[in-house]
């Protein structure tokens, strides 16, 4: 009898612990969790296997370049369409891709989305403003300097810092020199004026 009671008590405690852990878990697991927060979901990208984005030299590429017919590539095109339909009458001229922490897919999303927009014939400029762990220059096989930091500081003309890619209609402004105060640089009036100037040459930044 004690053994049976102990088994039931252990099962009850285990189930109770699982329910408690589930209640305290605030992480996002599916689109419904986001919609429950009254935040609109404009796209869902499936997980991409590392082998699908590995280039011949072993470097990591983008699914839109390595496997344009994969489900993930189609998901990025769907995301592009959703963004366009969510735009106001003036349209969308700049998009910011960000997240709360490192290695959450900011560069991957920005790069694939830029390619998706460039495939429509629009003039796209992809600006790498990750001034802590930049990777966009590695993804596209471009020199990191001169780039955004040098251009915004006036060290080099912005036209000299912008680099063309193998993707038609897509240019990349790499991060350049990594400054000691990236947050102050990105929040400055100079940065806003810099973006306004770039909008005259590109459809979407």
PDB file of C-alpha atoms in Angstrom:
ATOM      1  CA  UNK A   1       0.000   0.000   0.000  1.00  0.00           C
ATOM      2  CA  UNK A   2       2.799   2.430   0.869  1.00  0.00           C
ATOM      3  CA  UNK A   3       4.535   1.605  -2.413  1.00  0.00           C
ATOM      4  CA  UNK A   4       1.350   2.314  -4.430  1.00  0.00           C
ATOM      5  CA  UNK A   5       0.733   5.553  -2.510  1.00  0.00           C
ATOM      6  CA  UNK A   6       4.352   6.590  -3.126  1.00  0.00           C
ATOM      7  CA  UNK A   7       4.016   5.941  -6.876  1.00  0.00           C
ATOM      8  CA  UNK A   8       0.817   7.994  -7.109  1.00  0.00           C
ATOM      9  CA  UNK A   9       2.318  10.789  -5.014  1.00  0.00           C
ATOM     10  CA  UNK A  10       5.425  10.834  -7.225  1.00  0.00           C
ATOM     11  CA  UNK A  11       3.305  10.925 -10.402  1.00  0.00           C
ATOM     12  CA  UNK A  12       1.141  13.720  -9.004  1.00  0.00           C
ATOM     13  CA  UNK A  13       4.203  15.733  -7.972  1.00  0.00           C
ATOM     14  CA  UNK A  14       5.830  15.202 -11.383  1.00  0.00           C
ATOM     15  CA  UNK A  15       2.697  16.246 -13.301  1.00  0.00           C
ATOM     16  CA  UNK A  16       2.259  19.245 -11.020  1.00  0.00           C
ATOM     17  CA  UNK A  17       5.863  20.303 -11.596  1.00  0.00           C
ATOM     18  CA  UNK A  18       5.411  20.029 -15.385  1.00  0.00           C
ATOM     19  CA  UNK A  19       2.266  22.179 -15.300  1.00  0.00           C
ATOM     20  CA  UNK A  20       3.975  24.739 -13.081  1.00  0.00           C
ATOM     21  CA  UNK A  21       7.007  24.890 -15.371  1.00  0.00           C
ATOM     22  CA  UNK A  22       4.721  25.318 -18.392  1.00  0.00           C
ATOM     23  CA  UNK A  23       2.848  28.162 -16.694  1.00  0.00           C
ATOM     24  CA  UNK A  24       6.072  29.965 -15.778  1.00  0.00           C
ATOM     25  CA  UNK A  25       7.617  29.502 -19.245  1.00  0.00           C
ATOM     26  CA  UNK A  26       7.193  32.786 -21.149  1.00  0.00           C
ATOM     27  CA  UNK A  27       9.183  31.838 -24.258  1.00  0.00           C
ATOM     28  CA  UNK A  28       7.676  31.985 -27.750  1.00  0.00           C
ATOM     29  CA  UNK A  29       7.126  28.539 -29.287  1.00  0.00           C
ATOM     30  CA  UNK A  30       4.659  29.142 -32.122  1.00  0.00           C
ATOM     31  CA  UNK A  31       2.860  32.008 -33.939  1.00  0.00           C
ATOM     32  CA  UNK A  32      -0.187  31.615 -31.693  1.00  0.00           C
ATOM     33  CA  UNK A  33       1.913  32.649 -28.669  1.00  0.00           C
ATOM     34  CA  UNK A  34       2.691  35.947 -30.423  1.00  0.00           C
ATOM     35  CA  UNK A  35      -0.905  36.522 -31.518  1.00  0.00           C
ATOM     36  CA  UNK A  36      -2.023  36.028 -27.901  1.00  0.00           C
ATOM     37  CA  UNK A  37       0.063  39.132 -27.105  1.00  0.00           C
ATOM     38  CA  UNK A  38      -1.953  41.119 -29.700  1.00  0.00           C
ATOM     39  CA  UNK A  39       1.113  41.401 -31.936  1.00  0.00           C
ATOM     40  CA  UNK A  40       0.476  40.754 -35.648  1.00  0.00           C
ATOM     41  CA  UNK A  41       2.488  37.959 -37.263  1.00  0.00           C
ATOM     42  CA  UNK A  42       3.608  38.919 -40.772  1.00  0.00           C
ATOM     43  CA  UNK A  43       5.627  35.794 -41.531  1.00  0.00           C
ATOM     44  CA  UNK A  44       6.930  32.481 -40.237  1.00  0.00           C
ATOM     45  CA  UNK A  45      10.266  31.133 -41.468  1.00  0.00           C
ATOM     46  CA  UNK A  46      10.925  27.383 -41.110  1.00  0.00           C
ATOM     47  CA  UNK A  47      14.185  26.173 -39.636  1.00  0.00           C
ATOM     48  CA  UNK A  48      16.976  25.881 -42.195  1.00  0.00           C
ATOM     49  CA  UNK A  49      19.537  23.099 -41.949  1.00  0.00           C
ATOM     50  CA  UNK A  50      23.169  24.169 -41.983  1.00  0.00           C
ATOM     51  CA  UNK A  51      23.931  21.943 -44.981  1.00  0.00           C
ATOM     52  CA  UNK A  52      21.383  23.862 -47.089  1.00  0.00           C
ATOM     53  CA  UNK A  53      23.237  27.163 -46.698  1.00  0.00           C
ATOM     54  CA  UNK A  54      26.858  25.971 -46.803  1.00  0.00           C
ATOM     55  CA  UNK A  55      28.801  27.366 -49.756  1.00  0.00           C
ATOM     56  CA  UNK A  56      31.552  25.531 -51.653  1.00  0.00           C
ATOM     57  CA  UNK A  57      34.279  27.098 -49.493  1.00  0.00           C
ATOM     58  CA  UNK A  58      32.564  26.010 -46.286  1.00  0.00           C
ATOM     59  CA  UNK A  59      31.279  29.517 -45.506  1.00  0.00           C
ATOM     60  CA  UNK A  60      27.702  30.120 -44.438  1.00  0.00           C
ATOM     61  CA  UNK A  61      25.494  31.603 -47.157  1.00  0.00           C
ATOM     62  CA  UNK A  62      21.830  32.547 -47.424  1.00  0.00           C
ATOM     63  CA  UNK A  63      19.009  30.176 -48.340  1.00  0.00           C
ATOM     64  CA  UNK A  64      17.764  32.609 -51.007  1.00  0.00           C
ATOM     65  CA  UNK A  65      21.109  32.141 -52.802  1.00  0.00           C
ATOM     66  CA  UNK A  66      21.897  28.489 -52.116  1.00  0.00           C
ATOM     67  CA  UNK A  67      18.407  26.973 -52.421  1.00  0.00           C
ATOM     68  CA  UNK A  68      15.931  29.471 -53.917  1.00  0.00           C
ATOM     69  CA  UNK A  69      13.244  26.777 -54.371  1.00  0.00           C
ATOM     70  CA  UNK A  70      13.280  25.551 -50.776  1.00  0.00           C
ATOM     71  CA  UNK A  71      10.314  26.130 -48.460  1.00  0.00           C
ATOM     72  CA  UNK A  72      12.334  28.638 -46.417  1.00  0.00           C
ATOM     73  CA  UNK A  73      13.069  30.721 -49.541  1.00  0.00           C
ATOM     74  CA  UNK A  74       9.372  30.756 -50.383  1.00  0.00           C
ATOM     75  CA  UNK A  75       8.654  31.838 -46.806  1.00  0.00           C
ATOM     76  CA  UNK A  76      10.939  34.860 -47.259  1.00  0.00           C
ATOM     77  CA  UNK A  77       9.064  35.770 -50.442  1.00  0.00           C
ATOM     78  CA  UNK A  78       5.803  35.479 -48.501  1.00  0.00           C
ATOM     79  CA  UNK A  79       7.287  37.743 -45.833  1.00  0.00           C
ATOM     80  CA  UNK A  80       8.196  40.271 -48.538  1.00  0.00           C
ATOM     81  CA  UNK A  81       4.610  40.235 -49.799  1.00  0.00           C
ATOM     82  CA  UNK A  82       3.190  40.629 -46.280  1.00  0.00           C
ATOM     83  CA  UNK A  83       5.421  43.641 -45.644  1.00  0.00           C
ATOM     84  CA  UNK A  84       4.296  45.262 -48.885  1.00  0.00           C
ATOM     85  CA  UNK A  85       0.616  44.726 -48.077  1.00  0.00           C
ATOM     86  CA  UNK A  86       1.105  46.151 -44.583  1.00  0.00           C
ATOM     87  CA  UNK A  87       2.580  49.373 -45.988  1.00  0.00           C
ATOM     88  CA  UNK A  88       0.822  52.720 -45.928  1.00  0.00           C
ATOM     89  CA  UNK A  89      -0.051  54.695 -49.058  1.00  0.00           C
ATOM     90  CA  UNK A  90       3.468  56.161 -49.122  1.00  0.00           C
ATOM     91  CA  UNK A  91       4.959  52.670 -49.189  1.00  0.00           C
ATOM     92  CA  UNK A  92       7.894  51.280 -47.213  1.00  0.00           C
ATOM     93  CA  UNK A  93      11.309  52.836 -47.831  1.00  0.00           C
ATOM     94  CA  UNK A  94      13.311  51.428 -44.921  1.00  0.00           C
ATOM     95  CA  UNK A  95      13.091  48.272 -42.805  1.00  0.00           C
ATOM     96  CA  UNK A  96      14.857  47.620 -39.515  1.00  0.00           C
ATOM     97  CA  UNK A  97      15.570  44.001 -38.549  1.00  0.00           C
ATOM     98  CA  UNK A  98      16.476  43.559 -34.898  1.00  0.00           C
ATOM     99  CA  UNK A  99      16.102  41.208 -31.937  1.00  0.00           C
ATOM    100  CA  UNK A 100      16.687  41.109 -28.201  1.00  0.00           C
ATOM    101  CA  UNK A 101      19.907  39.104 -28.207  1.00  0.00           C
ATOM    102  CA  UNK A 102      22.810  37.838 -30.319  1.00  0.00           C
ATOM    103  CA  UNK A 103      22.621  34.890 -32.751  1.00  0.00           C
ATOM    104  CA  UNK A 104      18.854  35.103 -33.198  1.00  0.00           C
ATOM    105  CA  UNK A 105      18.848  35.492 -36.979  1.00  0.00           C
ATOM    106  CA  UNK A 106      18.991  39.249 -37.590  1.00  0.00           C
ATOM    107  CA  UNK A 107      21.633  39.100 -40.331  1.00  0.00           C
ATOM    108  CA  UNK A 108      20.098  35.989 -41.886  1.00  0.00           C
ATOM    109  CA  UNK A 109      16.649  37.565 -42.029  1.00  0.00           C
ATOM    110  CA  UNK A 110      17.914  40.915 -43.312  1.00  0.00           C
ATOM    111  CA  UNK A 111      20.054  39.306 -46.006  1.00  0.00           C
ATOM    112  CA  UNK A 112      17.385  36.929 -47.296  1.00  0.00           C
ATOM    113  CA  UNK A 113      14.710  39.619 -47.205  1.00  0.00           C
ATOM    114  CA  UNK A 114      16.979  42.016 -49.129  1.00  0.00           C
ATOM    115  CA  UNK A 115      17.471  39.390 -51.842  1.00  0.00           C
ATOM    116  CA  UNK A 116      13.727  38.743 -51.969  1.00  0.00           C
ATOM    117  CA  UNK A 117      13.030  42.458 -52.523  1.00  0.00           C
ATOM    118  CA  UNK A 118      15.859  42.770 -55.068  1.00  0.00           C
ATOM    119  CA  UNK A 119      14.292  39.972 -57.122  1.00  0.00           C
ATOM    120  CA  UNK A 120      11.274  42.198 -57.750  1.00  0.00           C
ATOM    121  CA  UNK A 121      13.486  44.714 -59.593  1.00  0.00           C
ATOM    122  CA  UNK A 122      13.610  47.267 -56.770  1.00  0.00           C
ATOM    123  CA  UNK A 123      16.918  48.970 -55.963  1.00  0.00           C
ATOM    124  CA  UNK A 124      17.905  47.604 -52.547  1.00  0.00           C
ATOM    125  CA  UNK A 125      20.632  48.731 -50.167  1.00  0.00           C
ATOM    126  CA  UNK A 126      21.448  46.397 -47.295  1.00  0.00           C
ATOM    127  CA  UNK A 127      23.148  48.309 -44.464  1.00  0.00           C
ATOM    128  CA  UNK A 128      25.006  46.318 -41.809  1.00  0.00           C
ATOM    129  CA  UNK A 129      24.646  48.334 -38.622  1.00  0.00           C
ATOM    130  CA  UNK A 130      25.570  45.455 -36.340  1.00  0.00           C
ATOM    131  CA  UNK A 131      28.560  47.262 -34.879  1.00  0.00           C
ATOM    132  CA  UNK A 132      29.399  44.526 -32.378  1.00  0.00           C
ATOM    133  CA  UNK A 133      29.417  41.224 -34.305  1.00  0.00           C
ATOM    134  CA  UNK A 134      29.047  42.083 -37.999  1.00  0.00           C
ATOM    135  CA  UNK A 135      28.772  39.175 -40.449  1.00  0.00           C
ATOM    136  CA  UNK A 136      27.195  40.615 -43.583  1.00  0.00           C
ATOM    137  CA  UNK A 137      30.562  41.142 -45.273  1.00  0.00           C
ATOM    138  CA  UNK A 138      31.373  37.457 -44.728  1.00  0.00           C
ATOM    139  CA  UNK A 139      28.018  36.314 -46.102  1.00  0.00           C
ATOM    140  CA  UNK A 140      28.452  38.248 -49.353  1.00  0.00           C
ATOM    141  CA  UNK A 141      32.240  37.822 -49.551  1.00  0.00           C
ATOM    142  CA  UNK A 142      32.999  41.556 -49.342  1.00  0.00           C
ATOM    143  CA  UNK A 143      35.713  43.578 -47.558  1.00  0.00           C
ATOM    144  CA  UNK A 144      34.480  44.975 -44.257  1.00  0.00           C
ATOM    145  CA  UNK A 145      36.218  48.360 -44.621  1.00  0.00           C
ATOM    146  CA  UNK A 146      35.512  50.987 -45.725  1.00  0.00           C
ATOM    147  CA  UNK A 147      31.874  50.783 -44.757  1.00  0.00           C
ATOM    148  CA  UNK A 148      29.088  52.372 -42.775  1.00  0.00           C
ATOM    149  CA  UNK A 149      31.287  53.795 -39.998  1.00  0.00           C
ATOM    150  CA  UNK A 150      33.676  55.510 -42.414  1.00  0.00           C
ATOM    151  CA  UNK A 151      30.835  56.833 -44.589  1.00  0.00           C
ATOM    152  CA  UNK A 152      28.791  58.312 -41.730  1.00  0.00           C
ATOM    153  CA  UNK A 153      31.927  59.903 -40.261  1.00  0.00           C
ATOM    154  CA  UNK A 154      32.753  61.494 -43.614  1.00  0.00           C
ATOM    155  CA  UNK A 155      36.089  59.687 -43.925  1.00  0.00           C
ATOM    156  CA  UNK A 156      35.136  58.240 -47.319  1.00  0.00           C
ATOM    157  CA  UNK A 157      32.299  59.144 -49.710  1.00  0.00           C
ATOM    158  CA  UNK A 158      29.261  56.923 -49.214  1.00  0.00           C
ATOM    159  CA  UNK A 159      29.414  55.897 -52.883  1.00  0.00           C
ATOM    160  CA  UNK A 160      32.890  54.472 -52.257  1.00  0.00           C
ATOM    161  CA  UNK A 161      31.738  52.526 -49.191  1.00  0.00           C
ATOM    162  CA  UNK A 162      28.730  50.912 -50.907  1.00  0.00           C
ATOM    163  CA  UNK A 163      29.601  47.626 -52.620  1.00  0.00           C
ATOM    164  CA  UNK A 164      27.791  45.744 -55.364  1.00  0.00           C
ATOM    165  CA  UNK A 165      26.944  42.045 -55.033  1.00  0.00           C
ATOM    166  CA  UNK A 166      26.344  39.120 -57.355  1.00  0.00           C
ATOM    167  CA  UNK A 167      22.619  39.596 -56.741  1.00  0.00           C
ATOM    168  CA  UNK A 168      21.105  41.948 -59.304  1.00  0.00           C
ATOM    169  CA  UNK A 169      19.707  45.215 -57.848  1.00  0.00           C
ATOM    170  CA  UNK A 170      21.281  44.536 -54.430  1.00  0.00           C
ATOM    171  CA  UNK A 171      24.064  46.653 -52.938  1.00  0.00           C
ATOM    172  CA  UNK A 172      25.590  46.264 -49.479  1.00  0.00           C
ATOM    173  CA  UNK A 173      27.011  48.847 -47.115  1.00  0.00           C
ATOM    174  CA  UNK A 174      29.189  46.793 -44.782  1.00  0.00           C
ATOM    175  CA  UNK A 175      29.730  47.867 -41.167  1.00  0.00           C
ATOM    176  CA  UNK A 176      33.278  49.169 -41.591  1.00  0.00           C
ATOM    177  CA  UNK A 177      35.375  50.041 -38.545  1.00  0.00           C
ATOM    178  CA  UNK A 178      33.761  48.973 -35.255  1.00  0.00           C
ATOM    179  CA  UNK A 179      33.540  52.098 -33.042  1.00  0.00           C
ATOM    180  CA  UNK A 180      33.638  52.175 -29.247  1.00  0.00           C
ATOM    181  CA  UNK A 181      30.233  53.907 -29.019  1.00  0.00           C
ATOM    182  CA  UNK A 182      27.901  52.214 -31.550  1.00  0.00           C
ATOM    183  CA  UNK A 183      24.664  53.123 -29.736  1.00  0.00           C
ATOM    184  CA  UNK A 184      25.489  56.838 -29.745  1.00  0.00           C
ATOM    185  CA  UNK A 185      26.351  56.666 -33.439  1.00  0.00           C
ATOM    186  CA  UNK A 186      23.093  54.947 -34.426  1.00  0.00           C
ATOM    187  CA  UNK A 187      20.998  57.296 -32.310  1.00  0.00           C
ATOM    188  CA  UNK A 188      22.562  60.497 -33.630  1.00  0.00           C
ATOM    189  CA  UNK A 189      21.011  63.123 -35.897  1.00  0.00           C
ATOM    190  CA  UNK A 190      23.843  62.461 -38.334  1.00  0.00           C
ATOM    191  CA  UNK A 191      22.553  58.895 -38.786  1.00  0.00           C
ATOM    192  CA  UNK A 192      19.011  60.098 -39.540  1.00  0.00           C
ATOM    193  CA  UNK A 193      20.336  62.566 -42.105  1.00  0.00           C
ATOM    194  CA  UNK A 194      22.487  59.788 -43.554  1.00  0.00           C
ATOM    195  CA  UNK A 195      19.417  57.571 -44.074  1.00  0.00           C
ATOM    196  CA  UNK A 196      17.473  60.422 -45.645  1.00  0.00           C
ATOM    197  CA  UNK A 197      20.277  60.942 -48.143  1.00  0.00           C
ATOM    198  CA  UNK A 198      20.408  57.234 -49.035  1.00  0.00           C
ATOM    199  CA  UNK A 199      16.657  57.109 -49.711  1.00  0.00           C
ATOM    200  CA  UNK A 200      17.135  59.303 -52.787  1.00  0.00           C
ATOM    201  CA  UNK A 201      19.210  56.583 -54.479  1.00  0.00           C
ATOM    202  CA  UNK A 202      17.429  53.382 -53.398  1.00  0.00           C
ATOM    203  CA  UNK A 203      13.863  52.111 -53.286  1.00  0.00           C
ATOM    204  CA  UNK A 204      14.254  50.229 -50.016  1.00  0.00           C
ATOM    205  CA  UNK A 205      16.996  50.329 -47.374  1.00  0.00           C
TER     206      UNK A 205
END
